[in-house]
CSV table of C-alpha atoms and ligand atoms in Angstrom, one decimal:
chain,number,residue,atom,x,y,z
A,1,UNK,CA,22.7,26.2,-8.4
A,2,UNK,CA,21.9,23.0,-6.7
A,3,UNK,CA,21.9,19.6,-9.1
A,4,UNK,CA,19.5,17.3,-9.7
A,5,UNK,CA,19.9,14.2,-7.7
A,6,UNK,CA,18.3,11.3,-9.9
A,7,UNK,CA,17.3,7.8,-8.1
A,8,UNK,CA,17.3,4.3,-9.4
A,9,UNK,CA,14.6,2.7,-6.8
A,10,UNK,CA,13.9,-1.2,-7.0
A,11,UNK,CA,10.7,-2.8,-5.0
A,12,UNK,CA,10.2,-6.7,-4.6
A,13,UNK,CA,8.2,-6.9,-1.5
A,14,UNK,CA,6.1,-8.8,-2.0
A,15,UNK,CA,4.3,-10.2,-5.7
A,16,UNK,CA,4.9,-6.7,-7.9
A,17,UNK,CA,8.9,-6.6,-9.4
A,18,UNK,CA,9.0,-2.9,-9.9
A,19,UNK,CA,11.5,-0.6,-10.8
A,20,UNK,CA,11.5,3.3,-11.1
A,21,UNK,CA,13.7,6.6,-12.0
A,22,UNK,CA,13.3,9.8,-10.7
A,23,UNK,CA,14.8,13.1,-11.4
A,24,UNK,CA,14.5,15.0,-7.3
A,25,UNK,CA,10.8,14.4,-6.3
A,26,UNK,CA,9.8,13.6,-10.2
A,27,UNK,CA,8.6,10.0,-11.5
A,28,UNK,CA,11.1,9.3,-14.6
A,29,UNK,CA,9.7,6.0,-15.3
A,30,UNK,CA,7.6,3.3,-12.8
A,31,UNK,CA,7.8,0.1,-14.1
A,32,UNK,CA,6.0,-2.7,-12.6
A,33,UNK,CA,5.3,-6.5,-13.7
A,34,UNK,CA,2.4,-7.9,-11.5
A,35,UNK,CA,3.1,-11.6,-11.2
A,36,UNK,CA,-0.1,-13.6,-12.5
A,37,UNK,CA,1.1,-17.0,-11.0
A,38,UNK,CA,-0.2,-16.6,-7.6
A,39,UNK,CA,-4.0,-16.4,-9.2
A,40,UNK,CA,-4.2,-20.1,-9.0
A,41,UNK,CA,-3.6,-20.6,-5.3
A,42,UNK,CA,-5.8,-18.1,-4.1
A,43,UNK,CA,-2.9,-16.2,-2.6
A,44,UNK,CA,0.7,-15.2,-2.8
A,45,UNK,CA,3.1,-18.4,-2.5
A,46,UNK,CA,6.5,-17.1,-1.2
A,47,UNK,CA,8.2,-19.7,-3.3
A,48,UNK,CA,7.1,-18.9,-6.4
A,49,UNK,CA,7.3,-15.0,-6.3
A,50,UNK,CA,11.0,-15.2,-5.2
A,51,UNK,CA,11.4,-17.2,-8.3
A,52,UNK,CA,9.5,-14.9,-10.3
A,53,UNK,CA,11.4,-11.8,-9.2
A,54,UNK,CA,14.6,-13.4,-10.4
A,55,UNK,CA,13.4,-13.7,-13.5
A,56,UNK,CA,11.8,-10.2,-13.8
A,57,UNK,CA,14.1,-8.2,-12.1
A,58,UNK,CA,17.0,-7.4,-15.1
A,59,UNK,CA,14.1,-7.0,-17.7
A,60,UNK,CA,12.4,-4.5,-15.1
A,61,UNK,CA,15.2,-2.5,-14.2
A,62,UNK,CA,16.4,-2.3,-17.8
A,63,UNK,CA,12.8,-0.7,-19.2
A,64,UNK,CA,13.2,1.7,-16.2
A,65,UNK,CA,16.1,2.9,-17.1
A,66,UNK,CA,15.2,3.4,-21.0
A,67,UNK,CA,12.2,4.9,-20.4
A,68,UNK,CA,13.5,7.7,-17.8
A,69,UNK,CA,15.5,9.0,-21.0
A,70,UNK,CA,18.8,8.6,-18.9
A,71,UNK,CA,22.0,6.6,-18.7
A,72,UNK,CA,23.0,4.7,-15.6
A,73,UNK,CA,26.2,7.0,-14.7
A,74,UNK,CA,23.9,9.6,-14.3
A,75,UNK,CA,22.5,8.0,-11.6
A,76,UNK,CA,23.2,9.4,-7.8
A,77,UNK,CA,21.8,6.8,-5.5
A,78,UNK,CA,20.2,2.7,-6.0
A,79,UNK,CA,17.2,3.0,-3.0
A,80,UNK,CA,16.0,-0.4,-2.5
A,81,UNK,CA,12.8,-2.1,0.1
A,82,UNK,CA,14.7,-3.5,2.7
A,83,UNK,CA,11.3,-4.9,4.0
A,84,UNK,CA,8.9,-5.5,5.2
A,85,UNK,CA,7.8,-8.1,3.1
A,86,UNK,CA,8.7,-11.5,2.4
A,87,UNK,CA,12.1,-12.7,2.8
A,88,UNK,CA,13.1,-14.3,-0.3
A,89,UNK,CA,11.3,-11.6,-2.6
A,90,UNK,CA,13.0,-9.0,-0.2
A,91,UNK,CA,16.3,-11.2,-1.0
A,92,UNK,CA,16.5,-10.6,-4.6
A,93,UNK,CA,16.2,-6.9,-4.6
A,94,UNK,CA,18.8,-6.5,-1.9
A,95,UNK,CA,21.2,-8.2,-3.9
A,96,UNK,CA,20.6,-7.2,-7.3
A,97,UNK,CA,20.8,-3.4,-5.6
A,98,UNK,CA,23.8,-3.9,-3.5
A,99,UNK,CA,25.4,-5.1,-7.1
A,100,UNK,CA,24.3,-2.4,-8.9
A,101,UNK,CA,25.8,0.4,-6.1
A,102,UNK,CA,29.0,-1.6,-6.5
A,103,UNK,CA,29.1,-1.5,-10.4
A,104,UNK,CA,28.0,2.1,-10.6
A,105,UNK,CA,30.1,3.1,-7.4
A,106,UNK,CA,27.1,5.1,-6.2
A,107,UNK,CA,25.3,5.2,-2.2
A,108,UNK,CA,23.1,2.5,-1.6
A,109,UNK,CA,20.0,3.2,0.0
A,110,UNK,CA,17.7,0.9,2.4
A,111,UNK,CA,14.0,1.9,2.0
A,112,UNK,CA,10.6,0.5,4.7
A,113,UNK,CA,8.5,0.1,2.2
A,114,UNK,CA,5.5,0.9,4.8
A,115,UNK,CA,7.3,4.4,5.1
A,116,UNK,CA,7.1,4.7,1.6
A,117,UNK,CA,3.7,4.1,1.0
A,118,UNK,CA,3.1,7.4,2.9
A,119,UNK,CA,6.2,9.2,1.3
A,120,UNK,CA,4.0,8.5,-2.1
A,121,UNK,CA,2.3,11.8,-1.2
A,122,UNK,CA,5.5,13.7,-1.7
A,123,UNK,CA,5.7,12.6,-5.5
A,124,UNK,CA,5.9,15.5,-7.9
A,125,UNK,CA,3.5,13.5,-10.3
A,126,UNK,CA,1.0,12.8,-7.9
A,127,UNK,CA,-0.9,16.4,-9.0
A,128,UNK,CA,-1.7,17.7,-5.8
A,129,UNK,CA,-3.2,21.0,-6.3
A,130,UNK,CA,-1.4,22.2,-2.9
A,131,UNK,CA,1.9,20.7,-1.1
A,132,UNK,CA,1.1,17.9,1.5
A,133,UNK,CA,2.0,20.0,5.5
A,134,UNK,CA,2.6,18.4,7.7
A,135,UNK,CA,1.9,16.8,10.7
A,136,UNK,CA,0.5,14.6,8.4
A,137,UNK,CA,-2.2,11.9,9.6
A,138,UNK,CA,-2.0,8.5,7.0
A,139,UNK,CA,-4.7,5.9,7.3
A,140,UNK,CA,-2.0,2.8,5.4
A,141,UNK,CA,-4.3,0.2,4.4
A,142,UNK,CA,-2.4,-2.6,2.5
A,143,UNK,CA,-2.4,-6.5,2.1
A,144,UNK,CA,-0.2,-6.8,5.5
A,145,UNK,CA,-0.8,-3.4,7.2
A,146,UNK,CA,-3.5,-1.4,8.8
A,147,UNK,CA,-1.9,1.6,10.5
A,148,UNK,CA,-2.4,5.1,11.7
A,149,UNK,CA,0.3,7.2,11.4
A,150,UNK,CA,1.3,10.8,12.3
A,151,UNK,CA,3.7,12.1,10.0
A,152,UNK,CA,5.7,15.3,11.2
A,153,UNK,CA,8.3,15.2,8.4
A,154,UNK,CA,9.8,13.0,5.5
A,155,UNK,CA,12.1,11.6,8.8
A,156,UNK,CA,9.6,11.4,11.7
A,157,UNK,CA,6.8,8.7,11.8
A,158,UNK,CA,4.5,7.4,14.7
A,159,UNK,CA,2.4,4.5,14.8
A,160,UNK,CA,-0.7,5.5,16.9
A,161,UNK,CA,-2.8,3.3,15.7
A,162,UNK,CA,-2.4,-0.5,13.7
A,163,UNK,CA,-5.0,-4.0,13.2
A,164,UNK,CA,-4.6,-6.3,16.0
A,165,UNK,CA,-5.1,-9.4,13.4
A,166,UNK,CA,-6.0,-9.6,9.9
A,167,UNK,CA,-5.8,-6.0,7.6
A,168,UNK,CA,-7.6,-4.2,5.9
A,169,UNK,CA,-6.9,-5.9,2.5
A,170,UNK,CA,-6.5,-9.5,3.9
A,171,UNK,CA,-10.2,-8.7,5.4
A,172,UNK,CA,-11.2,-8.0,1.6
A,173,UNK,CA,-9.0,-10.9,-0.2
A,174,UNK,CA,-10.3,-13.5,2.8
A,175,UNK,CA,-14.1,-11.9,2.3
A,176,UNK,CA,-13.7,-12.5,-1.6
A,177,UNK,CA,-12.4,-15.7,-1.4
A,178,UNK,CA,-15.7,-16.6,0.8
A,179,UNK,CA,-17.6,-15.0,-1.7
A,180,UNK,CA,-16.0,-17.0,-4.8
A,181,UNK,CA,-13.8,-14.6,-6.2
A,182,UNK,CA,-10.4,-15.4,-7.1
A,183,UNK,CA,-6.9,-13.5,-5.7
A,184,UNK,CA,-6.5,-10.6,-5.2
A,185,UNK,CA,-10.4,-9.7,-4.2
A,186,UNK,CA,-10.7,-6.3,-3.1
A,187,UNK,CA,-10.3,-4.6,-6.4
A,188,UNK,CA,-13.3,-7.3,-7.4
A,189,UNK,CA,-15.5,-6.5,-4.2
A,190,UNK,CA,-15.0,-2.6,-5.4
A,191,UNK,CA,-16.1,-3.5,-8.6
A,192,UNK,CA,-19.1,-5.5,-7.9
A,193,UNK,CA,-20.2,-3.4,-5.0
A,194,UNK,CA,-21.1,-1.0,-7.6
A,195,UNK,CA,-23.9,-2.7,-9.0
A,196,UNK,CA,-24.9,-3.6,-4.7
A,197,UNK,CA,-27.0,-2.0,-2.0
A,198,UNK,CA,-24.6,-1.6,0.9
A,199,UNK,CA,-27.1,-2.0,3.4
A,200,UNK,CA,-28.5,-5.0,2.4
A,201,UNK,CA,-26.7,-7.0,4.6
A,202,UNK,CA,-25.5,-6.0,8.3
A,203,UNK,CA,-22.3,-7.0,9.4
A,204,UNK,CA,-20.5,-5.7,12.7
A,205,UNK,CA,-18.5,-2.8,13.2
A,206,UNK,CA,-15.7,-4.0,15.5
A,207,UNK,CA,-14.9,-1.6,18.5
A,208,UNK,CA,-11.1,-2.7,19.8
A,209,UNK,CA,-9.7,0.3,22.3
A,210,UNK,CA,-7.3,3.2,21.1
A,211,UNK,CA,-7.4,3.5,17.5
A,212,UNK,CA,-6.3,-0.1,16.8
A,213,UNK,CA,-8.4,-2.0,14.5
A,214,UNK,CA,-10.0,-6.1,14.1
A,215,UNK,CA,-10.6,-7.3,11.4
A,216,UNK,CA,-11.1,-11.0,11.8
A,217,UNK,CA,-14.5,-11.1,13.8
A,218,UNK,CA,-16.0,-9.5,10.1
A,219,UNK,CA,-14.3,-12.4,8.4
A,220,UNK,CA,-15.8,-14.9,10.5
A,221,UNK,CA,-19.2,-13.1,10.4
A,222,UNK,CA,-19.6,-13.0,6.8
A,223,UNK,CA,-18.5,-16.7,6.8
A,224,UNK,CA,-21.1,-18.1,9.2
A,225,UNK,CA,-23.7,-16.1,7.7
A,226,UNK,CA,-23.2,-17.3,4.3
A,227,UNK,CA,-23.3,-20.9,5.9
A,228,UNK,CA,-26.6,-20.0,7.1
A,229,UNK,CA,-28.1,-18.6,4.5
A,230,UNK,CA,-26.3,-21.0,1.7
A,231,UNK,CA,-28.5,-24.1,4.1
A,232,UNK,CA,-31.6,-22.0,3.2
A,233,UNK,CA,-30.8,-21.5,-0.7
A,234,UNK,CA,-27.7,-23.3,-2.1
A,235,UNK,CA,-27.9,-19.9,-4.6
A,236,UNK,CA,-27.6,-17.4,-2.3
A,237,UNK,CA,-24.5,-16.6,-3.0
A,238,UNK,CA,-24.7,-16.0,-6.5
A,239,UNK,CA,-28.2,-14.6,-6.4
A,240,UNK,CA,-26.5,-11.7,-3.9
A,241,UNK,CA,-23.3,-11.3,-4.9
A,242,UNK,CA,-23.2,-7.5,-5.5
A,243,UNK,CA,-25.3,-6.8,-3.0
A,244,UNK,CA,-22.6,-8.8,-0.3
A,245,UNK,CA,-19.8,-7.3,-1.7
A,246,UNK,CA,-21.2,-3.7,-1.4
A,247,UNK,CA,-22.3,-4.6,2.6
A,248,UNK,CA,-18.8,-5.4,3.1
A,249,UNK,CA,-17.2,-2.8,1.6
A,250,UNK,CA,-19.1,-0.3,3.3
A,251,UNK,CA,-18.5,-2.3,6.7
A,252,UNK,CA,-14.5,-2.4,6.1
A,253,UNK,CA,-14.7,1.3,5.1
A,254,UNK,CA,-17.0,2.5,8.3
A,255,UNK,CA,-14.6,0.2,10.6
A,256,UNK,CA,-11.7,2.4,8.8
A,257,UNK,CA,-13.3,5.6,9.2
A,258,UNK,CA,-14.3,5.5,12.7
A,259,UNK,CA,-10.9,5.2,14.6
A,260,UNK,CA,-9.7,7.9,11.6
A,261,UNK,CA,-12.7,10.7,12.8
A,262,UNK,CA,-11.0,9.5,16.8
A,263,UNK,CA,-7.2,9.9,15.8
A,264,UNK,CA,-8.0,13.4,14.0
A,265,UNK,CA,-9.5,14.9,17.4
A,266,UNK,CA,-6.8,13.4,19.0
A,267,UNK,CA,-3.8,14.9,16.9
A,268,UNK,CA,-5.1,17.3,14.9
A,269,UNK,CA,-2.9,16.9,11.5
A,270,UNK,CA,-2.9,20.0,9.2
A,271,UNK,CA,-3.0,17.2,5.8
A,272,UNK,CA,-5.0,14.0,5.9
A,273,UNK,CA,-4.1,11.2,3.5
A,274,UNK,CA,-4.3,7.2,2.5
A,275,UNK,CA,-1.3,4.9,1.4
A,276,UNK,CA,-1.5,1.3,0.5
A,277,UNK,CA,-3.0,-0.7,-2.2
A,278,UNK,CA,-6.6,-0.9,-0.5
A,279,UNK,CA,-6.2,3.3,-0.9
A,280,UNK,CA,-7.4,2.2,-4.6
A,281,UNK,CA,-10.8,1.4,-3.2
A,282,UNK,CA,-13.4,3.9,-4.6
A,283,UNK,CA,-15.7,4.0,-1.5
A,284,UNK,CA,-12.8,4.5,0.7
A,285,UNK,CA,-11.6,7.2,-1.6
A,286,UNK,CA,-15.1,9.2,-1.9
A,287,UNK,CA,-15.3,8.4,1.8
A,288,UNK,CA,-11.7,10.0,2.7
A,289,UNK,CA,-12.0,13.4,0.3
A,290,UNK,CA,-15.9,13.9,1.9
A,291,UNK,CA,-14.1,13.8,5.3
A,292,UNK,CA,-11.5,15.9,4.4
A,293,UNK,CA,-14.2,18.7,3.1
A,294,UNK,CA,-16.9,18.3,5.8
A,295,UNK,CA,-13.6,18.9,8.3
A,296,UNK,CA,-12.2,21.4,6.3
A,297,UNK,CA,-8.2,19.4,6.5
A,298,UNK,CA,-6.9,18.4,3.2
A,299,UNK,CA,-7.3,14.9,1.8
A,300,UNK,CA,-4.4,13.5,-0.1
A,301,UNK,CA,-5.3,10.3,-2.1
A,302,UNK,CA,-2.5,8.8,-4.4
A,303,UNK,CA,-2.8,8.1,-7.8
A,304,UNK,CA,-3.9,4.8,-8.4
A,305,UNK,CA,-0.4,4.1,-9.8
A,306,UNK,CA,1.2,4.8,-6.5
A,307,UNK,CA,-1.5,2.7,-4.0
A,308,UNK,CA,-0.6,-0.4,-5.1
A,309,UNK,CA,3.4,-1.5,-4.4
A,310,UNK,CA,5.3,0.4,-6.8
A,311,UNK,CA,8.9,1.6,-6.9
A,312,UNK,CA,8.1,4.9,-7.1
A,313,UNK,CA,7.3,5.5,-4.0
A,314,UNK,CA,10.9,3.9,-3.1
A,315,UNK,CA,12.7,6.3,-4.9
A,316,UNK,CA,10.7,9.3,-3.3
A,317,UNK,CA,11.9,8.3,0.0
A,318,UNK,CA,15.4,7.6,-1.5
A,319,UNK,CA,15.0,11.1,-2.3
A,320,UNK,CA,14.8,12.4,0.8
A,321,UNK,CA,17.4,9.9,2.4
A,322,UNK,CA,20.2,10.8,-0.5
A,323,UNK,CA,19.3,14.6,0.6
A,324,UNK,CA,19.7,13.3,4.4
A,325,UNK,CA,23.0,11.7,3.9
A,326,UNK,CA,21.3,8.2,5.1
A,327,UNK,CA,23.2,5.7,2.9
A,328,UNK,CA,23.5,2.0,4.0
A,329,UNK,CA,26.7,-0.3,3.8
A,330,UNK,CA,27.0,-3.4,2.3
A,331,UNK,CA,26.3,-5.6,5.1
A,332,UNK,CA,22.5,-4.1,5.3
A,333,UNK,CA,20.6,-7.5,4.9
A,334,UNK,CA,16.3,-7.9,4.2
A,335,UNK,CA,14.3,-7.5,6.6
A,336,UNK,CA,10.6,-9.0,6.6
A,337,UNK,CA,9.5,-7.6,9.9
A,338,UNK,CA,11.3,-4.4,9.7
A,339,UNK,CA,8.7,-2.1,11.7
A,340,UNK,CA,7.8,1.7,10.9
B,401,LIG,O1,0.0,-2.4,-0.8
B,401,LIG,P1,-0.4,-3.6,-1.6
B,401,LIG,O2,-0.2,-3.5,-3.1
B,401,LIG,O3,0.5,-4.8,-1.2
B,401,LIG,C1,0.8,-5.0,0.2
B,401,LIG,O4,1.9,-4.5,0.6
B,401,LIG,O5,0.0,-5.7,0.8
B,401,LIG,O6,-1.8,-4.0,-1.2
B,401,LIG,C2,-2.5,-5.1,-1.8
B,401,LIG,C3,-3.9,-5.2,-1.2
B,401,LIG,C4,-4.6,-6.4,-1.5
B,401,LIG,O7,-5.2,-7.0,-0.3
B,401,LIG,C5,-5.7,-6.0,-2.5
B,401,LIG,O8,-6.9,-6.8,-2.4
B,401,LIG,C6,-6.0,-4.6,-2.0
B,401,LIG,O9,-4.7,-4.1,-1.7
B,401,LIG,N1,-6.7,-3.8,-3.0
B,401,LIG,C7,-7.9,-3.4,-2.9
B,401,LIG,C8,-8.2,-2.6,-4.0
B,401,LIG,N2,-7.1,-2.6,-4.8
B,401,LIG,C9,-6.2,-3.3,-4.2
B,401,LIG,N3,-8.8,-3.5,-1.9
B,401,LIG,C10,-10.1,-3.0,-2.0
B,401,LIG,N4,-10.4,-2.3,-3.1
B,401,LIG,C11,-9.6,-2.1,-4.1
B,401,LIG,N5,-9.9,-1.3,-5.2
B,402,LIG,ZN1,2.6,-2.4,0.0
């Protein structure tokens, strides 16, 4: 009988210190402290989430571990995000996992946390009615990352597609920000956009070749539109606010769907899925599983638990690395532009 191989997975990308267990492809526990700090500076401050990380990380790991139900010399393999990300967060879960695989004497496992965002699908917990087959085609839509990506097995990723400037969710935080929210604004935009008419307002569906994506001439639109129309009635945006937010969500998610309907034709995947924390959109979402039934491919949408950065998803793919034999050696050092 084969043995369970259980998975002590630490993320600290970017502003999220999380931690998680898993028994083989099962969640255990996913425990994530979302640092509030950054709220006041309209954005993540590198500074001050390495900081933050140090202080959450032994608290973190600790509740992950109690809450899986088992003891740490059960544990087969520490998989860590050796990036990308930024480079002191990156720093402090490096180290505290390198010194953990030393204490426990167990394999140490370097994780790309883009990779895992996809690698989310193969989680146990995720409730799938039917197993994810592969070639898989992920739309990853995060804070740093747009990408396309054909997925032939947990070990075998293409990039056919990625944003030539700002992503997906920068294009939401930056639009929020415009509109007066505070950081992070796309789960704001989703929520106002409820109460909006998403064609009140047209904004442009940028066209760059392949399936690579723009998201900055949308930024810029919005902004000098609001300039305009802020000259006319110093209220505007206040009086609109739902009804901008719902036009630019239903621009961002157009602009995402279009090179999506392209790359399908092109490599016709068996599953179709979306990783990343913009995955927790709603529209998106709706917009994805519609696709998936008019085309007749499955859709795979994560829980919302696994869109945002969790470590979850960094144990799934220490999973399948500990099951691979990849281990890393102590010299493995962060890596903030580490590529898929
Ligand atoms: O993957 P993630 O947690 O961190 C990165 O690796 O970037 O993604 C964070 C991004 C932020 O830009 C945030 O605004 C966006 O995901 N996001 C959303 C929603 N929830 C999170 N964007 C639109 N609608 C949402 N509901
Ligand atoms: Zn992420």
């Amino acid at each position: 009988m084969k043995s369970d191989i259980f998975i002590l997975a630490i993320e600290s990308s970017c502003d999220d210190t999380s931690a998680a267990v898993l028994k083989n492809r099962t969640v255990l526990s996913n425990v994530i402290a979302t640092q509030k700090i950054h709220e006041q500076y309209g954005g993540v401050v590198p500074e001050l989430a390495s900081r933050a990380h140090q202080k959450n990380i032994v608290p973190v790991v600790k509740s992950a571990i109690e809450k899986s139900g088992i003891t740490t010399d059960q544990l087969n393999g520490i998989a860590f995000t050796r990036g990308p990300g930024l480079l002191g967060s990156l720093l402090v879960g490096t180290s505290f996992a390198k010194g953990l695989s030393i204490n426990l004497g167990i394999p140490l496992i370097e994780i790309n946390h883009m990779k895992a965002h996809i690698l989310a699908h193969l989680i146990d917990n995720n409730n799938y009615e039917q197993e994810v087959e592969f070639p898989l085609l992920c739309l990853t839509v995060s804070g740093g990352h747009t990408q396309l990506v054909v997925v032939n097995s947990p070990y075998d990723f293409k990039v056919v597609g990625e944003t030539i400037d700002d992503a997906a969710g920068e294009a939401f935080d930056k639009i929020a920000k415009t509109i007066g929210l505070p950081y992070p604004g796309g789960p704001l935009i989703d929520k106002l956009a409820k109460e909006g008419n998403s064609k009140a307002f047209k904004f442009p569906i940028s066209s760059v070749k392949d399936l690579n994506y723009s998201f900055s001439g949308l930024k810029t639109s919005v902004l000098y539109f609001l300039q305009k129309e802020v000259k006319k009635n110093p209220h505007f945006i206040e009086d609109n606010k739902a009804d901008l937010c719902a036009s630019v969500q239903f621009t961002i998610v157009q602009t995402l769907l279009k090179k999506l309907i392209k790359a399908i034709e092109i490599y016709q995947p068996k599953s179709i899925a979306l990783a990343g924390g913009v995955s927790a959109n709603s529209e998106l979402r709706s917009t994805i599983v519609d696709l998936g039934k008019e085309l007749g491919i499955p859709a795979f949408i994560p829980a919302f638990e696994y869109c945002t950065d969790n470590a979850a998803m960094i144990g799934i793919s220490g999973y399948y690395n500990f099951l691979n034999e990849e281990f890393s050696n102590l010299k493995v050092t962060a890596s903030p532009r580490l590529s898929v």
